[in-house]
CSV table of C-alpha atoms and ligand atoms in Angstrom, one decimal:
chain,number,residue,atom,x,y,z
A,1,MET,CA,0.0,0.1,0.0
A,2,SER,CA,1.3,3.4,-0.9
A,3,PRO,CA,2.6,5.5,2.1
A,4,ALA,CA,0.4,8.4,0.8
A,5,THR,CA,-2.7,6.3,1.3
A,6,PRO,CA,-4.1,6.2,4.8
A,7,PRO,CA,-4.7,2.5,5.7
A,8,MET,CA,-8.4,1.6,5.7
A,9,CYS,CA,-10.3,-1.5,6.5
A,10,LEU,CA,-12.5,-1.9,3.4
A,11,LEU,CA,-15.0,-4.1,5.4
A,12,CYS,CA,-15.9,-1.9,8.2
A,13,GLN,CA,-14.6,1.4,6.3
A,14,THR,CA,-12.6,2.7,9.2
A,15,ALA,CA,-9.3,4.3,9.0
A,16,GLN,CA,-6.5,2.3,10.8
A,17,SER,CA,-3.0,3.0,11.9
A,18,GLY,CA,0.3,1.7,10.5
A,19,SER,CA,0.5,-2.0,9.6
A,20,ASP,CA,-2.9,-3.1,11.1
A,21,VAL,CA,-4.4,-3.5,7.7
A,22,SER,CA,-3.5,-6.5,5.6
A,23,LEU,CA,-4.4,-7.7,2.0
A,24,PHE,CA,-6.7,-10.7,2.4
A,25,THR,CA,-6.9,-12.8,-0.7
A,26,ALA,CA,-9.2,-15.7,-1.6
A,27,ARG,CA,-8.9,-18.1,-4.6
A,28,ARG,CA,-11.9,-17.6,-6.8
A,29,ALA,CA,-14.4,-20.5,-7.1
A,30,GLY,CA,-14.3,-22.9,-9.9
A,31,GLU,CA,-12.1,-22.9,-13.1
A,32,ALA,CA,-10.8,-19.4,-12.4
A,33,GLY,CA,-9.5,-20.4,-9.0
A,34,ARG,CA,-8.1,-23.6,-10.3
A,35,ASN,CA,-6.2,-21.3,-12.8
A,36,GLY,CA,-4.8,-19.4,-9.9
A,37,ASN,CA,-7.1,-16.3,-10.0
A,38,THR,CA,-7.7,-14.6,-6.7
A,39,VAL,CA,-9.6,-11.6,-5.4
A,40,GLY,CA,-8.4,-9.6,-2.4
A,41,THR,CA,-9.4,-6.8,-0.1
A,42,TYR,CA,-7.7,-4.7,2.6
A,43,VAL,CA,-8.9,-5.8,6.0
A,44,ARG,CA,-7.9,-4.9,9.5
A,45,ALA,CA,-5.8,-8.0,10.5
A,46,ASP,CA,-7.6,-8.4,13.9
A,47,LEU,CA,-10.9,-9.1,12.1
A,48,ALA,CA,-12.8,-7.3,14.9
A,49,CYS,CA,-14.8,-5.3,12.2
A,50,ALA,CA,-18.1,-6.4,13.8
A,51,VAL,CA,-17.2,-4.7,17.1
A,52,ARG,CA,-15.7,-1.7,15.4
A,53,ALA,CA,-18.9,-1.2,13.3
A,54,ARG,CA,-20.9,-0.9,16.4
A,55,THR,CA,-18.5,1.0,18.8
A,56,GLU,CA,-16.3,3.2,16.6
A,57,ILE,CA,-18.8,5.7,15.4
A,58,PRO,CA,-17.5,8.5,13.1
A,59,PRO,CA,-17.9,12.0,14.6
A,60,TRP,CA,-20.4,13.0,11.9
A,61,LEU,CA,-22.7,10.3,13.0
A,62,ARG,CA,-22.6,10.8,16.7
A,63,GLU,CA,-25.5,13.1,17.0
A,64,ARG,CA,-27.8,10.4,15.7
A,65,ASP,CA,-29.5,7.6,17.7
A,66,PRO,CA,-26.5,5.2,18.5
A,67,GLU,CA,-28.5,2.0,18.1
A,68,GLU,CA,-29.7,3.2,14.6
A,69,VAL,CA,-26.2,4.1,13.5
A,70,ALA,CA,-24.9,0.7,14.8
A,71,ALA,CA,-27.6,-1.1,13.0
A,72,GLU,CA,-26.8,0.8,9.7
A,73,ARG,CA,-23.1,0.2,10.1
A,74,THR,CA,-23.6,-3.5,10.9
A,75,ALA,CA,-25.7,-3.8,7.6
A,76,GLU,CA,-23.1,-2.0,5.6
A,77,LEU,CA,-20.4,-4.4,7.0
A,78,GLU,CA,-22.6,-7.4,6.0
A,79,GLN,CA,-23.0,-5.9,2.4
A,80,GLN,CA,-19.2,-5.5,2.1
A,81,LEU,CA,-18.7,-9.0,3.2
A,82,HIS,CA,-21.4,-10.2,0.7
A,83,GLY,CA,-19.6,-8.1,-2.1
A,84,PHE,CA,-16.3,-9.8,-1.3
A,85,LEU,CA,-17.9,-13.3,-1.3
A,86,ASP,CA,-19.8,-12.4,-4.6
A,87,ALA,CA,-16.4,-11.6,-6.2
A,88,VAL,CA,-15.0,-15.0,-5.1
A,89,LEU,CA,-18.1,-16.9,-6.5
A,90,ARG,CA,-18.4,-14.9,-9.7
B,101,ZN,ZN1,-12.7,-3.7,9.5
């Protein structure tokens, strides 16, 4: 990752520090995977995205109902995960 790019977990969409973010790759399903094709995404290595989505609320969302914000962020995390899995299975 370029030093000019702030590290970000693309699952929970939170900025992270230093080397906490790693490129996670998965072999694609079927023929593509057997041919060595992979897909990848940058993810915080501790895989605590589900906790962060509910507890690390960005400042611009803090005036809203915390439970509503947590529910939205959890749904967004689920969408990101499904997007990655869709790319693996495509
Ligand atoms: Zn994350």
